[in-house]
């Protein structure tokens, strides 16, 4: 675990803009008309609509996506009663987690009031602002009363996360841990060390899963809670045991199947763990120091199933796995409460998710290759991108089924897709690409199948149903790598191009390439030698129709791949050049950038071809191209050769395509700022239009632009490079590409191949 110093923490919270959250406008506000709509007089109309029907607040305001994180600071993390104001950094942090994991807006509200009645009154008076209330860091037993009262008096979801968040995640973990060790929850003996809000809520949820009360021992700071102890609160009395033979933790855990610690560090010894039943489950959840360290627990006996609250050990019990998605699902159906059915739905969804194949992004974050359900992985990781779709949907469905939803969801697949888009995991464009490719899967050759990323991508693309992969490489090496990565190659074709059985095909490809390029100096022997190279061999598979598309680039230098593509596939006859494009999906929309790979210093003719190719490519993605030819100058303000070549390319395009929205040369800032551009250059063909395509004057500027966007903006999704202008679907990747990047390119290649087939059928009629 990374050691955090006081200085580093204070600098983090203080630097730049103090704090961790801010409010941003979601509507236009630059013009007087915008402001008149946002405030007076336009704002009166939604006010009246809400007055007529209160539920219209969900329609016209942020209520349906706004949660209050409310605390009085009486039980802050491990700091105790430090007061409302002192707890504000924690509440801001909770707001940050809501936003980054659930896309939920938050106001943190610190109420300087310890009296439960007055605290509730304060919350009740501000509740109309919000779609949900997250109670945080309120000490027991007051927290029980506060939550119960607010649930009763308010018609929006209320949840004390310190109670129920830990309960939901640990219940999902317990459910799966018991499945791993083959025990029945109805028969296991459970020891809960701690009797605060989290411990009480956890134990009640375990009982809802089937644990029997008579099999549970709960301890507080005085030892085992027994029914003969005077002065017990109602919550503790509920779990008091009639047994008189156990008083200490050591006595309680002897022979127990499960230990759940919600207390303080280093109270469970190795000897205590050794005294537990076979295959014991130990959830040591005190933070930052657990009741027993992971190392000590595992050293005590090899059969222990272990969880902590820490991220540096397996099976972390982390509330962030639950609360953003529970509130997300509740908000999306305008729920009036978070009830037991919704909590149990979250438990089951989290537990089920741990049994599904783990996405590559999770393995990458934790620097592992094959997380699979078992002793070291029975709880999903907090970074798992599927949590928002699986847990939120399960909670929303439970809200509808249990009758607390004011809004119905009819299309659950569309709802899940919208959740992916919400956090930028996918965009509508990528969803459309995948859906189109899955409807028309093609045979795709993956040139570098011995590269882990390429192999994972091929397997994932098959699992997504978007292609029929063909792997190029040594079959024994590929099989060994697949085993290391725990990948299933069943149904995937492997071609070892160097194997003797491929000799006839290599020779046939060599003859065809020689016939095609004999006037370019190719001899048969030279062509035959090249067929031992995967790029030549793989592209010839596409050229001959033995495959439909080809993916390469993780190992090979661009310059080499480009030369091979020109030799084997060739450029489409209507062009003299080919190029590549990257698609930038950002919160402000989709931007197409060219040329990002091929042409280092294009002249006027090359830029004209790139612009034509870009227009065709944008139409390929079912958008109307609105193109800005970018330069360092605006419409003749500079007469250097760099500006003049862009200007000449614009003139060429405007003569060839008089109805196309294309103009330049123009600076990038003006290209992307419609209002500023229209004001300064009203004569432009781009007047009143939002540019969606940028053609840069050279490779350096194009490549630097999209790389900078990628580095600076976590909300940006980049797809590419997408080739434009080759005769066949040959697509390149970047050596730094992720698995998702390669799968995205595969989807584009599949659609490219399918469209190519359609065109040929039409031309042959």
XYZ file of C-alpha atoms in Angstrom:
765
model
C 0.000 0.000 0.000
C 1.375 3.427 -0.976
C 2.439 5.394 2.087
C 0.646 8.740 2.207
C 2.457 11.558 3.995
C 0.725 14.450 5.716
C 2.477 16.901 3.409
C 1.382 15.079 0.254
C -2.228 14.835 1.422
C -2.441 18.513 2.375
C -0.840 19.576 -0.898
C -3.333 17.430 -2.851
C -6.338 19.089 -1.191
C -4.888 22.612 -1.300
C -3.206 22.843 -4.696
C -4.875 24.554 -7.627
C -8.519 25.064 -6.788
C -8.972 24.035 -3.107
C -11.081 20.965 -2.476
C -12.009 18.116 -4.803
C -15.343 19.012 -6.430
C -16.968 21.822 -8.383
C -20.255 22.707 -10.095
C -20.316 23.000 -13.885
C -23.112 24.317 -16.124
C -24.765 21.816 -18.439
C -26.477 24.281 -20.791
C -25.264 27.055 -23.095
C -24.730 30.367 -21.298
C -22.690 32.648 -23.522
C -25.405 34.730 -25.188
C -28.098 36.956 -23.727
C -30.684 34.528 -25.072
C -28.999 31.657 -23.240
C -29.041 33.596 -19.977
C -32.658 34.614 -20.456
C -33.573 30.954 -20.874
C -31.428 29.866 -17.938
C -32.755 32.499 -15.572
C -35.314 35.281 -15.879
C -37.707 35.300 -17.680
C -37.428 31.793 -19.192
C -36.897 29.966 -15.922
C -40.455 30.774 -14.850
C -41.923 28.205 -17.228
C -40.312 25.087 -15.712
C -41.110 26.491 -12.255
C -44.808 26.555 -13.118
C -44.642 23.067 -14.621
C -43.148 21.767 -11.366
C -45.783 23.600 -9.344
C -48.439 21.785 -11.364
C -46.756 18.394 -10.962
C -43.878 17.946 -8.483
C -42.487 15.008 -10.454
C -41.643 17.457 -13.246
C -38.640 18.432 -11.107
C -37.017 15.274 -12.440
C -37.680 16.516 -15.974
C -36.550 20.124 -15.738
C -33.858 20.100 -13.018
C -30.876 18.049 -11.864
C -32.906 16.524 -9.016
C -32.880 13.103 -10.674
C -29.082 13.051 -10.722
C -28.335 14.900 -7.488
C -27.481 13.287 -4.154
C -26.765 14.984 -0.846
C -23.877 13.527 1.154
C -24.875 14.622 4.661
C -22.947 14.247 7.918
C -22.660 15.751 11.362
C -19.046 14.568 11.694
C -19.616 12.375 14.744
C -17.948 9.215 13.354
C -15.564 10.285 10.606
C -13.578 7.404 9.134
C -11.197 6.330 11.878
C -11.079 9.820 13.388
C -14.224 9.697 15.502
C -16.213 12.768 16.532
C -14.216 15.563 14.895
C -17.163 17.804 14.071
C -19.121 18.714 10.972
C -16.658 21.158 9.425
C -13.637 18.924 10.016
C -15.392 16.106 8.178
C -15.947 18.158 5.020
C -12.902 16.778 3.125
C -14.323 13.276 3.587
C -17.747 14.314 2.292
C -16.140 15.985 -0.725
C -14.231 12.762 -1.337
C -17.466 10.800 -1.207
C -18.909 13.233 -3.740
C -15.945 12.640 -6.021
C -16.507 8.868 -5.873
C -20.195 9.297 -6.680
C -19.246 11.305 -9.761
C -16.397 9.237 -11.181
C -18.034 5.850 -10.602
C -21.737 6.614 -10.954
C -21.898 9.858 -12.920
C -23.920 11.328 -10.038
C -23.750 14.978 -8.996
C -23.310 15.666 -5.284
C -23.620 18.513 -2.824
C -21.795 17.717 0.396
C -23.700 19.119 3.388
C -22.166 19.318 6.848
C -24.830 19.824 9.533
C -23.506 21.136 12.856
C -26.079 19.315 14.953
C -25.722 16.254 17.196
C -29.322 16.095 18.392
C -30.997 13.423 16.188
C -34.346 15.204 16.128
C -32.910 18.545 15.053
C -30.565 16.857 12.572
C -33.515 15.093 10.928
C -35.487 18.321 10.805
C -32.634 20.041 8.966
C -32.381 17.226 6.422
C -36.138 17.084 5.897
C -36.268 20.794 5.069
C -33.604 20.602 2.340
C -34.696 17.227 0.916
C -36.760 18.687 -1.992
C -33.471 19.704 -3.623
C -32.273 16.141 -4.028
C -33.075 12.850 -5.694
C -31.397 10.916 -2.871
C -29.764 11.264 0.551
C -26.498 9.523 1.456
C -25.979 9.698 5.231
C -22.328 9.515 6.143
C -20.146 9.219 9.252
C -22.881 9.505 11.899
C -22.206 7.608 15.106
C -24.290 4.782 16.502
C -26.852 4.426 17.926
C -28.120 7.810 16.666
C -27.541 6.761 13.054
C -30.162 4.010 13.358
C -32.864 6.425 14.467
C -31.868 9.081 11.924
C -31.976 6.710 8.985
C -35.247 5.071 10.010
C -36.974 8.405 10.537
C -35.777 9.920 7.253
C -36.772 6.797 5.348
C -40.227 7.188 6.870
C -40.670 10.930 6.312
C -39.011 11.426 2.903
C -40.130 10.154 -0.495
C -36.624 9.843 -1.947
C -33.941 7.161 -1.400
C -32.119 7.450 1.938
C -29.166 5.229 2.823
C -26.577 5.354 5.595
C -23.650 3.985 3.617
C -21.540 3.192 6.692
C -24.212 0.638 7.563
C -25.488 -0.710 4.303
C -22.573 -0.170 1.909
C -20.254 -2.393 3.910
C -23.105 -4.820 4.507
C -23.918 -5.207 0.822
C -20.326 -5.692 -0.327
C -19.364 -8.030 2.516
C -22.572 -10.039 2.028
C -21.707 -10.518 -1.653
C -18.196 -11.557 -0.611
C -19.493 -13.948 2.040
C -21.953 -15.495 -0.416
C -19.147 -16.215 -2.876
C -16.558 -17.251 -0.264
C -18.980 -19.862 1.051
C -19.486 -21.105 -2.495
C -15.712 -21.411 -2.927
C -15.269 -23.485 0.240
C -18.489 -25.423 -0.274
C -20.298 -24.443 2.928
C -23.975 -23.674 3.518
C -24.679 -20.280 5.093
C -27.490 -21.814 7.157
C -25.011 -24.056 8.946
C -21.906 -21.899 9.396
C -20.971 -20.306 12.708
C -20.222 -16.576 12.364
C -18.304 -14.334 14.741
C -18.779 -10.571 14.274
C -16.202 -8.508 16.143
C -17.730 -5.060 16.471
C -21.231 -3.860 17.263
C -21.402 -0.487 15.568
C -23.607 0.604 12.683
C -21.728 -1.396 10.041
C -21.532 -4.563 12.136
C -25.258 -4.502 12.962
C -26.257 -3.924 9.339
C -23.825 -6.540 7.993
C -25.103 -9.206 10.345
C -28.739 -8.490 9.530
C -27.978 -8.835 5.822
C -26.150 -12.132 6.424
C -29.326 -13.337 8.114
C -31.323 -12.236 5.061
C -29.011 -14.478 3.024
C -29.861 -17.419 5.288
C -27.517 -17.223 8.270
C -29.226 -18.377 11.484
C -29.267 -16.041 14.468
C -28.388 -18.845 16.886
C -25.162 -19.435 14.917
C -23.971 -15.818 15.317
C -21.818 -14.373 18.093
C -21.313 -10.616 18.221
C -18.667 -8.844 20.310
C -18.178 -5.233 21.358
C -15.345 -3.676 23.344
C -16.489 -5.575 26.460
C -16.496 -9.002 24.821
C -19.228 -11.336 23.645
C -22.653 -9.687 23.866
C -24.719 -11.908 26.131
C -28.381 -11.597 27.008
C -27.642 -11.225 30.745
C -25.568 -8.068 30.254
C -27.400 -4.964 31.554
C -27.854 -1.710 29.607
C -27.793 -3.133 26.083
C -29.126 -0.987 23.252
C -31.976 -2.481 21.252
C -29.636 -3.154 18.341
C -27.128 -5.067 20.498
C -29.851 -6.869 22.440
C -31.167 -8.334 19.192
C -27.881 -10.219 18.704
C -27.230 -11.100 22.349
C -26.540 -14.799 22.890
C -27.909 -16.976 25.682
C -24.643 -18.920 25.795
C -22.653 -18.527 28.993
C -19.536 -20.451 27.930
C -18.056 -17.751 25.678
C -16.884 -14.312 26.752
C -13.700 -13.450 24.842
C -12.829 -13.273 21.158
C -10.475 -16.226 21.591
C -13.310 -18.354 22.936
C -15.788 -17.124 20.319
C -13.690 -17.906 17.227
C -12.759 -21.415 18.356
C -14.397 -23.728 15.787
C -16.077 -20.829 13.960
C -16.433 -20.879 10.175
C -16.495 -17.116 9.623
C -14.851 -14.132 11.306
C -16.005 -10.645 10.350
C -14.014 -7.818 11.907
C -15.454 -4.319 12.044
C -13.511 -3.186 15.074
C -9.818 -2.287 15.434
C -6.468 -3.540 14.245
C -4.436 -6.509 15.447
C -7.012 -8.134 17.732
C -7.142 -11.501 15.912
C -4.067 -13.679 16.402
C -2.660 -16.478 14.288
C -3.512 -18.973 17.015
C -7.138 -17.809 16.917
C -7.258 -18.343 13.144
C -5.711 -21.803 13.582
C -8.479 -22.645 16.060
C -11.218 -21.979 13.507
C -13.007 -24.652 11.467
C -11.704 -26.080 8.199
C -11.534 -23.569 5.301
C -12.224 -20.573 7.539
C -13.374 -17.243 6.135
C -11.700 -14.169 7.641
C -12.993 -10.704 6.768
C -10.627 -8.339 8.622
C -12.186 -5.015 7.650
C -10.752 -2.515 10.135
C -8.967 0.262 8.222
C -6.176 1.048 7.718
C -4.929 -1.723 10.048
C -7.027 -4.902 9.831
C -7.821 -7.149 12.797
C -5.121 -9.469 11.451
C -2.749 -8.722 8.596
C -3.152 -10.590 5.332
C 0.351 -12.042 5.703
C -0.254 -13.321 9.235
C -3.618 -14.833 8.363
C -2.257 -16.667 5.313
C 0.803 -17.825 7.270
C -1.382 -19.224 10.040
C -2.976 -21.833 7.777
C -3.124 -22.352 3.990
C -6.877 -22.938 3.740
C -8.041 -19.496 4.944
C -10.194 -17.349 2.638
C -9.229 -13.773 3.354
C -10.681 -10.297 2.764
C -9.593 -6.903 4.026
C -10.613 -3.333 3.362
C -7.288 -2.631 1.659
C -6.643 -2.389 -2.072
C -3.196 -3.987 -1.918
C -4.551 -7.445 -1.022
C -7.035 -9.775 -2.719
C -10.794 -9.558 -2.139
C -11.060 -5.955 -0.994
C -14.344 -5.074 0.732
C -14.787 -1.549 -0.602
C -18.017 0.425 -0.370
C -17.306 2.050 -3.729
C -18.310 -1.271 -5.304
C -21.835 -0.527 -4.118
C -23.092 2.948 -3.266
C -22.542 4.751 -6.626
C -24.412 2.035 -8.495
C -27.152 1.540 -5.906
C -27.981 5.246 -6.031
C -27.574 5.257 -9.830
C -30.226 2.584 -10.233
C -32.504 4.213 -7.654
C -32.235 7.653 -9.252
C -32.852 6.381 -12.758
C -36.292 5.043 -11.828
C -37.083 8.013 -9.522
C -37.343 5.609 -6.581
C -38.995 6.707 -3.364
C -36.714 4.525 -1.234
C -33.817 2.084 -1.169
C -35.532 -0.986 0.234
C -34.382 -4.465 1.223
C -35.218 -5.878 -2.202
C -32.908 -3.342 -3.846
C -30.088 -4.083 -1.396
C -30.394 -7.809 -1.992
C -30.442 -7.240 -5.745
C -27.137 -5.378 -5.360
C -25.686 -8.241 -3.284
C -26.568 -10.816 -5.927
C -25.401 -8.667 -8.850
C -22.015 -8.038 -7.220
C -21.618 -11.702 -6.307
C -22.556 -12.861 -9.817
C -20.171 -10.399 -11.462
C -17.177 -11.984 -9.735
C -17.957 -15.254 -11.535
C -17.833 -13.721 -15.013
C -14.647 -13.401 -17.120
C -12.662 -10.387 -15.968
C -12.235 -7.531 -18.476
C -8.745 -6.688 -19.617
C -8.801 -3.237 -18.008
C -9.093 -4.849 -14.565
C -6.207 -7.242 -15.181
C -4.090 -4.341 -16.445
C -4.736 -2.166 -13.381
C -3.790 -4.967 -10.992
C -0.870 -6.185 -13.141
C -2.205 -9.726 -13.515
C -3.224 -11.814 -16.495
C -5.877 -14.193 -15.302
C -8.118 -13.160 -12.436
C -10.663 -15.950 -12.123
C -13.304 -16.785 -9.547
C -11.781 -18.604 -6.578
C -9.949 -18.143 -3.286
C -8.060 -15.037 -4.403
C -10.892 -13.444 -6.345
C -14.441 -13.732 -5.070
C -15.298 -10.000 -4.992
C -15.179 -7.759 -8.095
C -12.473 -5.130 -8.193
C -13.565 -1.484 -7.714
C -12.271 -0.569 -11.193
C -14.459 -3.156 -12.943
C -16.359 -1.124 -15.588
C -19.262 -3.599 -15.570
C -20.344 -2.663 -12.047
C -22.347 0.321 -13.229
C -24.315 -1.703 -15.758
C -24.867 -4.860 -13.715
C -25.480 -3.442 -10.245
C -27.400 -0.330 -11.300
C -29.683 -2.330 -13.576
C -30.327 -4.938 -10.878
C -31.205 -2.228 -8.345
C -33.436 -0.378 -10.804
C -35.269 -3.588 -11.706
C -35.769 -4.442 -8.030
C -37.150 -0.954 -7.383
C -39.684 -1.400 -10.174
C -40.639 -4.926 -9.105
C -41.040 -3.902 -5.447
C -43.231 -0.915 -6.286
C -41.039 2.004 -5.169
C -40.211 3.274 -8.691
C -42.011 6.241 -10.205
C -40.471 5.629 -13.624
C -40.396 2.403 -15.632
C -37.623 1.032 -17.831
C -38.825 -0.952 -20.839
C -35.600 -1.558 -22.771
C -33.022 -2.896 -20.318
C -30.343 -3.394 -22.950
C -30.651 0.241 -23.991
C -30.528 1.272 -20.330
C -27.282 -0.640 -19.798
C -25.847 0.909 -22.952
C -26.728 4.374 -21.667
C -24.864 3.629 -18.431
C -21.744 2.650 -20.373
C -21.964 5.866 -22.360
C -22.503 7.883 -19.162
C -19.033 7.119 -17.838
C -17.313 7.101 -21.192
C -16.727 3.320 -21.204
C -18.435 3.291 -24.547
C -20.053 5.848 -26.797
C -23.045 5.558 -29.064
C -20.589 5.345 -31.952
C -18.693 2.360 -30.519
C -21.955 0.660 -29.602
C -23.146 1.118 -33.162
C -19.837 -0.197 -34.532
C -20.049 -3.319 -32.393
C -23.700 -3.933 -33.195
C -23.102 -3.530 -36.943
C -20.020 -5.741 -36.912
C -21.798 -8.414 -34.854
C -24.599 -8.465 -37.414
C -22.099 -9.160 -40.224
C -18.999 -10.883 -38.748
C -16.083 -11.338 -41.145
C -12.854 -13.347 -41.242
C -10.157 -11.139 -39.707
C -6.449 -12.004 -39.721
C -4.521 -10.912 -36.621
C -0.901 -10.607 -37.754
C 0.819 -10.598 -34.382
C -0.962 -13.312 -32.452
C 2.095 -13.942 -30.257
C 1.638 -10.465 -28.780
C -0.487 -10.709 -25.593
C -2.574 -7.661 -26.495
C -3.316 -8.916 -30.006
C -4.173 -12.402 -28.757
C -6.487 -11.068 -26.061
C -8.145 -8.780 -28.588
C -8.750 -11.620 -31.039
C -10.340 -13.780 -28.341
C -12.433 -10.871 -27.089
C -13.542 -9.940 -30.608
C -14.742 -13.504 -31.094
C -16.522 -13.400 -27.731
C -18.183 -10.124 -28.771
C -19.348 -11.905 -31.923
C -17.861 -9.311 -34.257
C -15.476 -11.500 -36.246
C -14.088 -14.946 -36.996
C -10.418 -14.545 -35.964
C -7.502 -16.068 -37.852
C -4.294 -16.006 -35.824
C -0.934 -15.757 -37.601
C 2.018 -17.218 -35.740
C 3.641 -20.310 -34.284
C 0.767 -22.472 -33.073
C 2.737 -23.914 -30.153
C 3.821 -20.466 -28.934
C 0.272 -19.132 -29.292
C -1.163 -22.084 -27.365
C 1.387 -21.608 -24.573
C 0.637 -17.871 -24.360
C -3.101 -18.528 -24.327
C -2.657 -20.921 -21.433
C -0.645 -18.334 -19.485
C -3.336 -15.726 -20.122
C -6.166 -18.181 -19.452
C -7.672 -17.609 -22.909
C -9.963 -20.055 -24.685
C -8.880 -20.596 -28.317
C -11.646 -23.052 -29.132
C -13.064 -22.367 -32.587
C -10.260 -19.974 -33.565
C -8.156 -20.785 -36.635
C -4.369 -20.605 -36.269
C -2.108 -20.331 -39.315
C 1.594 -21.032 -38.853
C 2.831 -19.438 -42.055
C 6.317 -20.965 -41.631
C 5.029 -24.508 -41.294
C 5.854 -26.883 -44.194
C 2.145 -27.459 -44.767
C 1.845 -23.811 -45.828
C 4.534 -24.127 -48.508
C 2.035 -24.449 -51.362
C 0.155 -21.357 -50.206
C 3.370 -19.331 -49.803
C 4.430 -20.257 -53.339
C 0.985 -19.418 -54.746
C 0.987 -16.059 -52.987
C 4.521 -15.379 -54.278
C 3.478 -16.057 -57.887
C 0.462 -13.749 -57.545
C 2.515 -10.959 -56.005
C 5.202 -11.340 -58.686
C 2.592 -11.023 -61.444
C 1.183 -7.934 -59.766
C 4.494 -6.182 -59.090
C 6.894 -7.535 -61.736
C 7.096 -4.081 -63.335
C 8.174 -2.747 -59.942
C 11.256 -4.933 -59.825
C 9.822 -7.946 -57.982
C 11.263 -11.374 -58.749
C 9.615 -14.633 -57.785
C 12.404 -15.525 -55.344
C 12.119 -12.134 -53.621
C 8.343 -12.483 -53.386
C 8.670 -16.028 -52.044
C 11.058 -14.847 -49.322
C 8.571 -12.158 -48.298
C 5.872 -14.769 -47.754
C 7.688 -15.806 -44.576
C 6.807 -12.366 -43.173
C 3.429 -12.182 -41.468
C 2.423 -8.807 -42.962
C 3.010 -9.964 -46.533
C 1.409 -13.363 -45.939
C -1.574 -11.964 -44.043
C -2.280 -9.220 -46.560
C -2.119 -11.781 -49.360
C -4.791 -13.761 -47.520
C -7.034 -10.705 -47.851
C -5.918 -9.977 -51.416
C -6.884 -13.507 -52.506
C -10.177 -13.510 -50.600
C -9.075 -16.204 -48.151
C -9.711 -13.638 -45.416
C -11.761 -10.461 -45.326
C -9.670 -8.051 -43.256
C -6.243 -7.737 -41.653
C -5.005 -6.169 -38.387
C -1.337 -5.402 -37.714
C 0.961 -2.842 -36.128
C 1.787 -3.782 -32.526
C 5.276 -4.966 -33.452
C 5.880 -3.572 -36.932
C 7.123 -0.079 -37.735
C 4.537 2.005 -39.541
C 6.845 2.740 -42.450
C 7.361 -0.976 -43.111
C 3.668 -1.795 -42.847
C 2.721 1.073 -45.151
C 5.171 -0.145 -47.803
C 3.797 -3.689 -47.598
C 0.226 -2.411 -47.907
C 1.114 -0.413 -51.019
C 2.865 -3.410 -52.578
C 0.305 -6.096 -51.787
C -3.039 -4.303 -51.595
C -2.481 -1.074 -53.480
C -4.237 2.266 -53.405
C -7.753 2.701 -54.714
C -7.636 3.851 -58.354
C -9.493 7.130 -57.711
C -6.690 8.296 -55.390
C -2.962 8.818 -55.633
C -2.442 8.508 -51.884
C -3.881 6.842 -48.824
C -3.995 7.958 -45.223
C -5.363 7.281 -41.772
C -7.847 8.875 -39.434
C -8.460 8.863 -35.699
C -11.916 9.343 -34.235
C -12.090 11.412 -31.069
C -15.195 10.815 -28.953
C -15.495 13.488 -26.281
C -18.240 15.077 -24.184
C -18.562 17.825 -26.833
C -19.108 15.329 -29.657
C -17.229 13.298 -32.256
C -14.257 14.758 -34.157
C -12.474 13.034 -37.051
C -8.743 13.833 -37.394
C -6.565 13.179 -40.464
C -3.862 12.246 -41.441
C -2.452 10.687 -38.303
C -0.053 8.051 -39.602
C 0.970 7.896 -43.248
C 1.885 11.194 -44.926
C 4.623 13.047 -43.053
C 4.806 16.262 -45.121
C 1.958 16.241 -47.641
C 1.955 18.618 -50.600
C -1.163 20.228 -52.029
C -2.197 17.190 -54.069
C -1.722 14.875 -51.091
C -3.731 17.175 -48.824
C -6.499 17.222 -51.426
C -6.568 13.435 -51.459
C -6.575 13.310 -47.648
C -9.532 15.703 -47.567
C -11.437 13.588 -50.097
C -10.622 10.424 -48.178
C -11.710 12.058 -44.933
C -15.071 13.077 -46.388
C -15.646 9.520 -47.576
C -14.598 8.083 -44.215
C -16.921 10.374 -42.241
C -19.815 9.356 -44.504
C -18.831 5.756 -43.827
C -19.719 6.457 -40.190
C -23.088 7.908 -41.277
C -22.213 11.536 -40.627
C -22.146 14.508 -42.971
C -18.570 15.803 -43.220
C -17.989 19.402 -42.126
C -14.285 19.879 -42.760
C -11.797 22.469 -41.573
C -8.377 22.440 -43.255
C -6.163 23.451 -40.349
C -3.134 25.729 -40.488
C -1.292 28.245 -38.302
C -3.008 31.069 -40.204
C -6.533 32.191 -41.086
C -7.688 32.708 -44.678
C -4.521 34.213 -46.155
C -3.222 35.998 -43.052
C 0.141 34.324 -43.687
C 1.764 33.697 -47.072
C 4.324 31.051 -46.150
C 4.418 27.880 -48.210
C 2.836 25.880 -45.363
C -0.246 28.099 -45.417
C -0.373 28.359 -49.209
C -0.455 24.593 -49.751
C -3.425 24.280 -47.389
C -5.159 27.173 -49.151
C -4.615 25.544 -52.560
C -5.981 22.216 -51.262
C -9.101 24.024 -50.022
C -9.547 25.654 -53.446
C -9.212 22.240 -55.099
C -11.836 20.718 -52.818
C -14.269 23.603 -53.240
C -13.997 23.331 -57.029
C -14.459 19.563 -56.962
C -17.260 19.636 -54.381
C -19.058 22.996 -54.557
C -21.738 21.880 -52.077
C -19.378 20.469 -49.452
C -18.939 22.284 -46.127
C -15.164 22.646 -46.257
C -12.963 25.687 -45.719
C -9.571 26.928 -44.579
C -6.787 27.538 -44.094
C -7.926 28.151 -40.524
C -6.479 27.971 -37.035
C -7.658 25.141 -34.826
C -9.250 27.434 -32.244
C -11.447 29.140 -34.853
C -12.281 25.808 -36.474
C -13.773 24.448 -33.245
C -15.378 27.667 -31.942
C -18.411 28.256 -34.165
C -19.506 31.536 -32.577
C -16.038 33.087 -32.748
C -15.509 31.848 -36.310
C -18.885 33.091 -37.529
C -18.289 36.487 -35.976
C -14.815 36.955 -37.474
C -15.230 35.113 -40.791
C -18.910 35.203 -41.832
C -17.930 34.491 -45.469
C -16.739 30.982 -44.611
C -18.478 27.899 -45.974
C -18.512 26.729 -42.368
C -20.900 29.515 -41.310
C -23.383 28.272 -38.702
C -21.908 24.754 -38.689
C -20.050 22.723 -36.072
C -16.892 21.279 -37.584
C -16.589 17.521 -37.172
C -13.541 16.830 -39.374
C -10.048 18.300 -39.087
C -7.437 17.855 -41.822
C -4.028 18.863 -40.499
C -1.180 20.204 -42.668
C 1.273 17.475 -41.672
C 1.676 14.267 -39.720
C 3.348 15.920 -36.721
C 0.482 18.307 -36.011
C -2.228 15.686 -36.543
C -0.554 13.045 -34.419
C 0.422 15.490 -31.674
C -3.127 16.840 -31.459
C -4.872 13.551 -30.836
C -2.106 12.298 -28.552
C -2.371 15.457 -26.443
C -6.144 15.052 -26.176
C -5.657 11.449 -25.148
C -3.123 12.359 -22.463
C -4.978 15.332 -20.989
C -8.603 14.245 -21.032
C -9.738 11.060 -19.342
C -13.215 11.550 -20.815
C -11.924 11.192 -24.383
C -12.230 7.903 -26.248
C -10.010 7.487 -29.293
C -10.622 5.001 -32.089
C -7.944 4.502 -34.698
C -5.937 4.636 -36.755
C -8.501 3.857 -39.459
C -6.992 3.461 -42.911
C -8.441 5.422 -45.789
C -7.801 4.671 -49.468
C -6.424 1.126 -49.696
C -8.080 -1.374 -52.006
C -8.844 -3.824 -49.193
C -9.608 -3.637 -45.430
C -6.072 -3.474 -44.043
C -5.965 -1.711 -40.681
C -3.121 -0.678 -38.411
C -2.748 -0.380 -34.666
C -0.335 1.502 -32.454
C 2.310 -0.363 -30.438
C 0.793 1.250 -27.319
C -2.740 0.125 -28.170
C -4.855 -1.539 -25.491
C -6.989 -4.617 -26.027
C -10.073 -2.406 -26.336
C -8.288 -0.254 -28.942
C -7.551 -3.314 -31.065
C -11.097 -4.650 -30.705
C -12.438 -1.239 -31.770
C -10.264 -1.312 -34.888
C -11.414 -4.875 -35.537
C -15.036 -3.716 -35.518
C -14.167 -0.998 -38.044
C -12.282 -3.515 -40.206
C -15.246 -5.898 -40.177
C -17.665 -3.175 -41.289
C -15.120 -2.042 -43.895
C -14.956 -5.586 -45.279
C -18.730 -5.982 -45.260
C -19.285 -2.683 -47.093
C -16.599 -3.677 -49.588
C -18.481 -6.890 -50.339
C -21.757 -5.021 -50.789
C -20.130 -2.622 -53.269
C -18.701 -5.513 -55.279
C -22.085 -7.235 -55.444
C -23.675 -4.030 -56.719
C -20.932 -3.493 -59.308
C -21.191 -7.082 -60.544
C -24.914 -6.814 -61.257
